[in-house]
Short mmCIF file of C-alpha atoms in Angstrom, two decimals:
data_model
loop_
_atom_site.label_atom_id
_atom_site.label_comp_id
_atom_site.label_asym_id
_atom_site.label_seq_id
_atom_site.Cartn_x
_atom_site.Cartn_y
_atom_site.Cartn_z
CA GLU A 96 -6.44 18.73 -3.54
CA ALA A 97 -8.38 16.03 -5.58
CA GLY A 98 -7.37 12.86 -4.87
CA VAL A 99 -7.10 9.69 -6.50
CA ALA A 100 -9.84 8.24 -8.95
CA GLN A 101 -10.45 4.90 -9.99
CA SER A 102 -13.36 3.66 -11.55
CA PRO A 103 -15.47 1.47 -11.24
CA ARG A 104 -16.02 0.69 -7.89
CA TYR A 105 -17.21 -2.72 -8.16
CA LYS A 106 -17.08 -5.34 -11.04
CA ILE A 107 -18.35 -8.71 -11.48
CA ILE A 108 -17.62 -10.41 -14.68
CA GLU A 109 -17.41 -14.72 -15.35
CA LYS A 110 -13.77 -16.23 -15.98
CA ARG A 111 -11.90 -15.65 -18.96
CA GLN A 112 -14.47 -12.34 -19.91
CA SER A 113 -11.66 -9.63 -20.26
CA VAL A 114 -11.85 -5.75 -17.71
CA ALA A 115 -10.53 -3.20 -17.46
CA PHE A 116 -9.75 -0.07 -14.64
CA TRP A 117 -9.33 3.30 -15.17
CA CYS A 118 -7.11 5.37 -12.65
CA ASN A 119 -6.67 9.12 -12.57
CA PRO A 120 -4.25 10.79 -10.24
CA ILE A 121 -2.92 13.50 -7.98
CA SER A 122 -2.69 16.16 -10.40
CA GLY A 123 1.50 16.78 -10.73
CA HIS A 124 1.96 13.13 -9.53
CA ALA A 125 5.03 11.47 -11.98
CA THR A 126 4.61 8.41 -10.06
CA LEU A 127 1.88 5.97 -10.34
CA TYR A 128 1.27 2.45 -9.47
CA TRP A 129 -0.89 -0.19 -9.77
CA TYR A 130 -1.39 -2.83 -6.60
CA GLN A 131 -3.75 -6.21 -6.32
CA GLN A 132 -4.50 -6.68 -2.81
CA ILE A 133 -6.08 -9.83 -2.10
CA LEU A 134 -8.09 -10.32 0.90
CA GLY A 135 -6.36 -10.76 4.28
CA GLN A 136 -3.40 -9.50 2.66
CA GLY A 137 -0.83 -6.80 1.93
CA PRO A 138 -0.84 -4.91 -1.72
CA LYS A 139 1.18 -6.39 -3.98
CA LEU A 140 2.72 -4.27 -6.67
CA LEU A 141 1.88 -5.15 -10.05
CA ILE A 142 3.52 -1.96 -11.87
CA GLN A 143 5.01 1.24 -11.51
CA PHE A 144 5.37 3.92 -14.02
CA GLN A 145 7.42 7.14 -14.02
CA ASN A 146 5.59 9.64 -16.17
CA ASN A 147 4.30 7.06 -18.82
CA GLY A 148 7.54 5.05 -18.51
CA VAL A 149 7.36 1.96 -16.60
CA VAL A 150 9.65 1.55 -13.52
CA ASP A 151 8.67 -1.87 -12.35
CA ASP A 152 6.81 -4.49 -14.10
CA SER A 153 8.21 -7.44 -12.55
CA GLN A 154 5.09 -9.17 -10.55
CA LEU A 155 2.54 -7.98 -13.23
CA PRO A 156 1.69 -11.51 -15.39
CA LYS A 157 1.73 -10.23 -18.70
CA ASP A 158 0.32 -12.80 -20.41
CA ARG A 159 -2.86 -11.77 -18.78
CA PHE A 160 -2.29 -8.35 -17.68
CA SER A 161 -1.23 -5.16 -19.15
CA ALA A 162 -1.50 -1.74 -18.01
CA GLU A 163 -0.56 2.29 -19.57
CA ARG A 164 -0.36 5.18 -18.90
CA LEU A 165 -1.88 8.17 -21.49
CA LYS A 166 0.60 10.81 -21.57
CA GLY A 167 1.85 10.64 -18.39
CA VAL A 168 -1.31 11.00 -16.85
CA ASP A 169 -4.08 8.24 -16.66
CA SER A 170 -3.65 4.82 -16.81
CA THR A 171 -6.10 1.91 -17.71
CA LEU A 172 -4.98 -1.75 -16.40
CA LYS A 173 -6.32 -4.29 -18.34
CA ILE A 174 -7.27 -8.25 -17.38
CA GLN A 175 -7.70 -10.67 -20.56
CA PRO A 176 -8.71 -13.17 -20.13
CA ALA A 177 -9.10 -13.52 -16.73
CA LYS A 178 -9.54 -16.13 -14.15
CA LEU A 179 -10.77 -16.70 -10.42
CA GLU A 180 -7.94 -16.23 -8.56
CA ASP A 181 -7.47 -12.52 -10.51
CA SER A 182 -10.32 -11.91 -7.66
CA ALA A 183 -9.24 -8.98 -5.76
CA VAL A 184 -9.45 -5.09 -5.03
CA TYR A 185 -6.90 -3.62 -7.21
CA LEU A 186 -5.73 -0.18 -5.79
CA CYS A 187 -4.32 2.74 -7.60
CA ALA A 188 -1.76 5.06 -5.77
CA SER A 189 0.52 8.09 -7.07
CA SER A 190 3.08 10.72 -5.42
CA ASN A 191 5.46 13.29 -5.98
CA GLY A 192 8.62 11.42 -5.94
CA GLY A 193 10.72 9.20 -8.46
CA GLY A 194 12.72 7.98 -5.80
CA GLY A 195 10.34 6.39 -2.62
CA TYR A 196 11.13 9.03 -0.48
CA THR A 197 7.67 10.42 -0.72
CA GLU A 198 4.04 8.96 0.37
CA ALA A 199 2.14 7.35 -2.15
CA PHE A 200 -1.72 8.61 -1.78
CA PHE A 201 -4.32 5.72 -2.88
CA GLY A 202 -7.41 5.58 -4.36
CA GLN A 203 -10.74 3.72 -3.02
CA GLY A 204 -10.23 0.92 -5.76
CA THR A 205 -12.32 -1.47 -7.64
CA ARG A 206 -13.17 -4.88 -6.36
CA LEU A 207 -12.81 -7.20 -8.91
CA THR A 208 -14.81 -10.20 -8.20
CA VAL A 209 -14.96 -13.30 -11.44
CA VAL A 210 -17.15 -16.15 -10.81
CA ALA B 246 15.41 -8.17 -2.24
CA GLN B 247 13.30 -6.28 0.17
CA LYS B 248 10.73 -7.90 2.62
CA VAL B 249 8.56 -6.84 5.04
CA THR B 250 7.00 -8.95 8.04
CA GLN B 251 4.23 -7.75 10.31
CA ALA B 252 3.94 -10.85 12.63
CA GLN B 253 0.94 -9.79 14.15
CA THR B 254 -1.71 -10.69 12.30
CA GLU B 255 -4.98 -9.22 14.81
CA ILE B 256 -5.32 -7.30 17.78
CA SER B 257 -7.90 -6.91 19.87
CA VAL B 258 -7.97 -3.85 22.58
CA VAL B 259 -10.65 -2.00 24.57
CA GLU B 260 -10.86 1.52 24.30
CA LYS B 261 -8.21 3.71 25.83
CA GLU B 262 -5.33 0.73 26.20
CA ASP B 263 -1.78 1.50 24.01
CA VAL B 264 -1.73 -0.52 20.96
CA THR B 265 1.93 -1.42 19.32
CA LEU B 266 2.15 -2.95 16.11
CA ASP B 267 5.39 -4.59 15.37
CA CYS B 268 7.35 -4.39 12.02
CA VAL B 269 10.47 -6.29 11.32
CA TYR B 270 11.98 -5.52 7.70
CA GLU B 271 14.76 -6.56 5.00
CA THR B 272 16.68 -4.80 2.51
CA ARG B 273 20.42 -4.82 1.25
CA ASP B 274 20.36 -1.14 0.09
CA THR B 275 21.66 1.69 2.98
CA THR B 276 18.92 4.28 1.68
CA TYR B 277 15.02 3.12 2.18
CA TYR B 278 11.79 4.85 3.50
CA LEU B 279 9.59 2.73 5.87
CA PHE B 280 6.23 3.62 5.94
CA TRP B 281 2.89 3.11 8.09
CA TYR B 282 -0.48 3.07 6.57
CA LYS B 283 -3.73 2.31 7.55
CA GLN B 284 -6.71 0.96 5.87
CA PRO B 285 -10.30 1.16 7.52
CA PRO B 286 -13.09 -0.43 6.36
CA SER B 287 -14.30 1.89 3.66
CA GLY B 288 -10.96 0.61 2.09
CA GLU B 289 -8.57 3.25 0.97
CA LEU B 290 -5.31 3.34 2.30
CA VAL B 291 -4.31 6.15 4.14
CA PHE B 292 -0.70 7.44 4.62
CA LEU B 293 0.38 8.05 8.13
CA ILE B 294 4.04 8.46 8.84
CA ARG B 295 7.16 7.90 7.18
CA ARG B 296 10.97 7.57 8.63
CA ASN B 297 14.17 7.45 6.03
CA SER B 298 17.10 5.37 7.12
CA PHE B 299 19.21 8.09 8.20
CA ASP B 300 16.80 8.97 10.87
CA GLU B 301 16.48 6.74 14.00
CA GLN B 302 14.90 10.01 15.92
CA ASN B 303 11.89 8.62 17.34
CA GLU B 304 9.40 10.53 17.57
CA ILE B 305 5.61 11.61 18.58
CA SER B 306 3.05 12.59 16.21
CA GLY B 307 -0.17 12.69 18.76
CA ARG B 308 -1.62 9.73 19.78
CA TYR B 309 1.09 8.29 17.83
CA SER B 310 4.64 7.20 17.72
CA TRP B 311 7.17 5.18 16.46
CA ASN B 312 9.79 3.26 17.40
CA PHE B 313 13.03 3.18 14.75
CA GLN B 314 15.75 0.59 15.40
CA LYS B 315 18.30 0.26 12.61
CA SER B 316 20.52 -3.10 14.40
CA THR B 317 16.94 -5.20 14.90
CA SER B 318 15.43 -3.69 11.54
CA SER B 319 12.69 -2.67 13.03
CA PHE B 320 9.57 -0.13 13.03
CA ASN B 321 7.52 -0.54 15.58
CA PHE B 322 3.77 1.94 15.71
CA THR B 323 1.82 2.64 18.14
CA ILE B 324 -1.39 4.29 19.31
CA THR B 325 -1.80 5.55 22.34
CA ALA B 326 -4.87 5.90 24.17
CA SER B 327 -7.08 4.36 21.34
CA GLN B 328 -10.31 4.77 19.97
CA VAL B 329 -12.77 3.19 18.24
CA VAL B 330 -12.04 4.99 15.29
CA ASP B 331 -9.03 3.49 15.56
CA SER B 332 -10.39 0.38 14.25
CA ALA B 333 -8.45 -1.25 10.89
CA VAL B 334 -5.63 -2.25 8.98
CA TYR B 335 -2.57 -1.04 9.36
CA PHE B 336 0.15 -1.58 6.86
CA CYS B 337 4.15 -1.31 7.52
CA ALA B 338 6.05 -0.70 4.43
CA LEU B 339 9.28 -0.36 2.63
CA SER B 340 10.44 1.60 0.11
CA ASP B 341 14.47 1.31 -1.14
CA ASP B 342 15.62 3.26 -4.43
CA TYR B 343 12.02 3.05 -6.25
CA LYS B 344 9.79 -0.03 -5.11
CA LEU B 345 7.28 0.21 -2.42
CA SER B 346 6.23 -3.13 -1.12
CA PHE B 347 3.90 -3.53 1.94
CA GLY B 348 3.45 -6.42 4.60
CA ALA B 349 0.44 -8.72 4.90
CA GLY B 350 -1.26 -6.20 7.46
CA THR B 351 -2.29 -6.20 11.09
CA THR B 352 -6.22 -6.45 11.57
CA VAL B 353 -6.61 -4.16 14.98
CA THR B 354 -10.14 -4.25 17.02
CA VAL B 355 -10.63 -1.30 19.21
CA ARG B 356 -13.96 -2.26 21.51
CA ALA B 357 -15.91 0.66 23.30
#
């Protein structure tokens, strides 16, 4: 079974530029998560989709971050404009349960450096 | 609101020693799920174990075991006879309703 795919693996941009990350979840998984993991910290949930609807985006900085899930499958996360504090690893995960009772499977993440 | 606390920042042991990782959680829900994940240097979070709030039976799976105590809101995880490959960051996570939240993680270093 193919895992969660993310691209790119690494990205370096200057502050105020924009950047987009892509995620392809495990086939058939209805729930998709985007997490931000700052160095030395645990992952912080940015947004959670159930199929193509948003379940939770309470911690998404909506003035600069946006996310969409196309046809309930692939997802993109965008930052515009980026700030220095956005430097982090962005993790995508998926699960086949919407009630939180099934484990989430994670991709390898995108390491973003904002200079 | 849900909260997961991992008080241990780093643990260093010599190979073959046992390692116990502490996790304390807070939630208002009566139905919830607890997880342990491992994050090796490669960066990908790997699921290890899951326990639901109605099952306090402690189990052993290979070299992993866990101790779930609802009375103290703790979900501790033990690696028996540690190996160098166990070196990683370990995260405790809580899911109530639908949101999956993580603790800050404990870095485990196993020295040969």
